C-alpha positions as a printed Julia matrix, in Angstrom:
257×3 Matrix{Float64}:
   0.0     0.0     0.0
   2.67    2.46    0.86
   4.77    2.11   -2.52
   1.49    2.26   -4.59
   0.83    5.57   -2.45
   3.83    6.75   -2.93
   3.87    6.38   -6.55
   0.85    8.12   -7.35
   2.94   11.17   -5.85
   5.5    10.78   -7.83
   3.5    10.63  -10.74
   1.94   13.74   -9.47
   4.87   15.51   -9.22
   7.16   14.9   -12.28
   3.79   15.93  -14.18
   3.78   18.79  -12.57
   7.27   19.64  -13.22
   7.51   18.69  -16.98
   4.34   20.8   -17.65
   6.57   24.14  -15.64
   7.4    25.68  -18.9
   4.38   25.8   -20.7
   2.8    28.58  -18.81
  -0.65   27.8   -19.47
  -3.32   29.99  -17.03
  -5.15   29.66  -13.7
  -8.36   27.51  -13.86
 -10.52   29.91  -12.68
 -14.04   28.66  -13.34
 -15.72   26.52  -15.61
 -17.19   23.02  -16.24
 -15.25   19.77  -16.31
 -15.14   16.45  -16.32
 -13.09   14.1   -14.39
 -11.9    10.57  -14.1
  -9.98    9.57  -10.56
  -8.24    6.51   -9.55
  -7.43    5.71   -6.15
  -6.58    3.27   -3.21
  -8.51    2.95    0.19
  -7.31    1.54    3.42
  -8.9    -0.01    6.24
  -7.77    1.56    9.72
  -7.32   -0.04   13.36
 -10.26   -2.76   14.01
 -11.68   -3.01   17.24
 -12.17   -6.91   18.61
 -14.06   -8.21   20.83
 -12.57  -11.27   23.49
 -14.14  -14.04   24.22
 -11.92  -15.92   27.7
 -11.74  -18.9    28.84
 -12.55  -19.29   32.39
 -13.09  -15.54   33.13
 -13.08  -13.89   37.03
 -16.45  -12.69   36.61
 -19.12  -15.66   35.14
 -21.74  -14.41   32.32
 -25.12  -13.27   34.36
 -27.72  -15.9    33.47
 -29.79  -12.95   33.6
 -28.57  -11.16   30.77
 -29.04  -12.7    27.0
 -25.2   -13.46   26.39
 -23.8   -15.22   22.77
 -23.34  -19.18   23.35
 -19.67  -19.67   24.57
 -16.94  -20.43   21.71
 -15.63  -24.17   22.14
 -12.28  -25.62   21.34
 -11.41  -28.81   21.17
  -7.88  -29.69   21.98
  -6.07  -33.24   21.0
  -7.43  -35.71   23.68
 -10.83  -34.23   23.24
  -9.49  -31.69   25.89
 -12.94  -28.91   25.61
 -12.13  -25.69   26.57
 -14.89  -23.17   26.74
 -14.31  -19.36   26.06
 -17.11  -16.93   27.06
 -17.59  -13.45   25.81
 -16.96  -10.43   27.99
 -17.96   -6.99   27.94
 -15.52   -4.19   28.32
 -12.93   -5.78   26.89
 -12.4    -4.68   23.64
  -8.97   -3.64   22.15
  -7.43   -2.56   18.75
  -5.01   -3.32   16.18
  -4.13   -3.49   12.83
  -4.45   -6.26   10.51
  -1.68   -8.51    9.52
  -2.71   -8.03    5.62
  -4.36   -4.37    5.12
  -6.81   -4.03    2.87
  -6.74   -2.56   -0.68
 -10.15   -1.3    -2.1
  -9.04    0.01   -5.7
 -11.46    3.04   -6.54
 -12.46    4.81   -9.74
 -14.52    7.55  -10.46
 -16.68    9.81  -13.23
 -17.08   12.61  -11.88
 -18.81   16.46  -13.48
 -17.88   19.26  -11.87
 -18.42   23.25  -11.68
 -15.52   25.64  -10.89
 -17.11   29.35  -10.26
 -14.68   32.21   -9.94
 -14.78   32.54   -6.07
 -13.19   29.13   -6.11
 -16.18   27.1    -4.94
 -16.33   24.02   -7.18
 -19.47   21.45   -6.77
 -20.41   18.6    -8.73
 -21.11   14.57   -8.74
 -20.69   11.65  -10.13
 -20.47    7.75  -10.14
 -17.97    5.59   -8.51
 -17.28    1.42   -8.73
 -14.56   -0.08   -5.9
 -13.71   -3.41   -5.38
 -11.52   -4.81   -2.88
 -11.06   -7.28   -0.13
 -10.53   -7.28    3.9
  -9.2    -9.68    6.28
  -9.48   -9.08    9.85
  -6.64  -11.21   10.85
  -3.77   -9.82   13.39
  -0.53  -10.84   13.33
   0.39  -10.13   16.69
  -2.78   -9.26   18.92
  -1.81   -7.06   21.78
  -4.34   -8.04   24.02
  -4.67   -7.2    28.1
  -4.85  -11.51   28.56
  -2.79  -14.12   27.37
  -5.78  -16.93   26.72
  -8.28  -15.42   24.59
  -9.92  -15.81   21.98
 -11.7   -13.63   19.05
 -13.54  -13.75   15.78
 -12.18  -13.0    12.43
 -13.61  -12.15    8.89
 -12.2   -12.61    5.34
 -14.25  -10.97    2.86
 -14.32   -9.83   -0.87
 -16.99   -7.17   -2.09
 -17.99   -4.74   -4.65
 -19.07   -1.01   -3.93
 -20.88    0.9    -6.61
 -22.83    4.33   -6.22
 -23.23    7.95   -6.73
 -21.09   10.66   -5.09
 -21.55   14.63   -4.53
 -18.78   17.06   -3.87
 -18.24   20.1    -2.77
 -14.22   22.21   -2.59
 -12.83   25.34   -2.48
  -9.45   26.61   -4.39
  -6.79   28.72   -2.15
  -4.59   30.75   -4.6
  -7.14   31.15   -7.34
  -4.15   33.11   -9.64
  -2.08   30.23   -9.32
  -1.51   27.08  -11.19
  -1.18   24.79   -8.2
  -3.73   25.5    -6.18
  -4.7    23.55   -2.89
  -8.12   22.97   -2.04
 -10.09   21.55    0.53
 -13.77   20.1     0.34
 -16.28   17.45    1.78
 -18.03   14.31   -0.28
 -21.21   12.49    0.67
 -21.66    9.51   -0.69
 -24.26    6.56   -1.35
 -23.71    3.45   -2.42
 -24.76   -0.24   -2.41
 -21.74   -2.63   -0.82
 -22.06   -6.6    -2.32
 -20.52   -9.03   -0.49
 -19.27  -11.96   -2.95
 -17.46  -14.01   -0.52
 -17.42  -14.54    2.99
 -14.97  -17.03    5.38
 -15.79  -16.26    9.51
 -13.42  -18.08   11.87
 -11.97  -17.64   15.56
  -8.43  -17.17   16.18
  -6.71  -18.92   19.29
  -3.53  -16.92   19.61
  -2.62  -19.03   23.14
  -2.49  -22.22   21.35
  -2.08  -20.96   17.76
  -5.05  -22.6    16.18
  -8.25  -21.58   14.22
 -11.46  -22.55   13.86
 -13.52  -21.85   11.01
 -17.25  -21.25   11.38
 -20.65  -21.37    9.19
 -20.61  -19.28    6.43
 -23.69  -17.33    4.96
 -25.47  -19.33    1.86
 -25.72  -16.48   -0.56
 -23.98  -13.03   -1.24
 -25.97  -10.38    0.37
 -26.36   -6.52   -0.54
 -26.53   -3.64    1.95
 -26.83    0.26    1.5
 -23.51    2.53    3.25
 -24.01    6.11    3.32
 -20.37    7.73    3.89
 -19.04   11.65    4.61
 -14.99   11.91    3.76
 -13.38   15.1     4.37
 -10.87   16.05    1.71
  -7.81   17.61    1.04
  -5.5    17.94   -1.89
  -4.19   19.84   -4.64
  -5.1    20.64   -8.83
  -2.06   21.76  -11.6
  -3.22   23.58  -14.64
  -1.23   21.21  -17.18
  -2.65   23.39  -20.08
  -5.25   25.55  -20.26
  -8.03   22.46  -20.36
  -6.26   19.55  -18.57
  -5.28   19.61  -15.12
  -3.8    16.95  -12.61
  -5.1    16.76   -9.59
  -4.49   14.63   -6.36
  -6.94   13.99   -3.46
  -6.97   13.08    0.31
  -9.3    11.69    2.74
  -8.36   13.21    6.38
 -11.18   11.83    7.68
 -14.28    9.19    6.84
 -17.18    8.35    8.5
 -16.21    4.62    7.43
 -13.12    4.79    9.17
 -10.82    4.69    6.11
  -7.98    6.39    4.25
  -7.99    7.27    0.9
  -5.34    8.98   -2.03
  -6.73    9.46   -5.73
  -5.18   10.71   -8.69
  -7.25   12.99  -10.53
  -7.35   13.84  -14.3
  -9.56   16.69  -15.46
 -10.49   18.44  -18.53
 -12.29   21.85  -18.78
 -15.54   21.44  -21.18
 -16.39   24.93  -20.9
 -15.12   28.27  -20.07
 -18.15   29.62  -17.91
């Protein structure tokens, strides 16, 4: 993830530089339309424990998920029972990569607002998996998912330029967006770090569909390459979903107005 990050900077930057000495003007306003690519990340996940033998015993009271069984050699049953307040963080061993691409139309007016929308398709794959948990017990035990999915939907956006007389020109902005997440695959299991073994569990019978509304702050930065293409590079800072994104940008001005 970092080298493919880092790339798309560098490909941002030595197009910036050979395009220096053409001089072409500010975009100042107008309509365009755009095509980005870019990567998203998953952040920290938060797990849930389940512990075997734990100081304070489920209240029979309270509805509580059936206890988590292993089954050692020697038919040795050990049974691990879910606690509250005991959820901790971490990052998976292999981080996701959701690759990203979007159409997007857009509307540049001369006070350097800019608002527009678009379409978007992502496809990508997560595993929940840690390499080394860094939990507060040393028997435990917790649930893990390893899923591939499709994301496709509509997007709005809105930015504003800083340095509306210059050719780079940072910008910052917000973008909603709505879109329909399919889950193609799905493997559930429960990791036993103490004894390094896991079990897998039942698996759903069909892919399933479900609606995610998301909010992503951005950040970034737009070249004038000539005076109707421009390279641009965007930034998530922060996402309702919980994860990072970098896009490369290519635009072209339809109109002048």
């Amino acid at each position: 993830m970092q080298r493919t990050l880092l790339g798309l900077l560098l490909i941002f930057s030595a197009t910036a530089l050979s395009a220096q000495r053409r001089g072409p003007e500010a975009y100042h306003r107008g309509v365009s339309i755009a095509v980005e690519l870019g990567l998203e990340t998953e952040r920290r996940e938060t797990y849930s424990l389940f512990l075997r033998n734990p100081p304070v015993l489920p209240n029979p009271e309270t509805p509580q998920p059936p206890p988590i069984l292993l089954v050692r050699p020697g038919n040795d049953t050990l049974r691990y029972f879910f606690q509250e307040d005991t959820d901790f963080s971490g990052r998976p061993a292999r981080r996701t990569q959701r690759y990203n691409f979007q159409v997007k139309l857009e509307k540049k007016l001369l006070s350097g607002m800019e608002f527009g929308g678009g379409v978007f398709f992502s496809s990508g794959s997560l595993d929940t998996e840690l390499e080394n948990p860094a939990a507060p017990f040393d028997d435990f035990a917790y649930r893990v998912s390893k899923v591939d999915y499709l994301k496709y939907g509509v997007s709005a956006i809105l930015k504003f330029h800083l340095f509306q007389h210059r050719r780079l020109q940072p910008h910052l902005g917000i973008q909603p967006l709505f879109h329909l997440e399919r889950v193609n695959a799905l493997e559930r299991s429960v990791i036993f770090p103490a004894y390094g073994i896991e079990h897998p569990v039942a698996l759903p019978p069909d892919p399933y569909t479900f609606f995610v509304l998301d909010l992503r702050l951005l950040c970034g930065l737009s070249y004038s390459l000539t005076d109707r293409f421009l390279l641009g590079l965007n930034a998530v800072g922060f996402s309702a979903t919980r994860r990072a994104y970098l896009g490369l940008e290519w635009k072209y001005r339809l109109t002048d107005y």
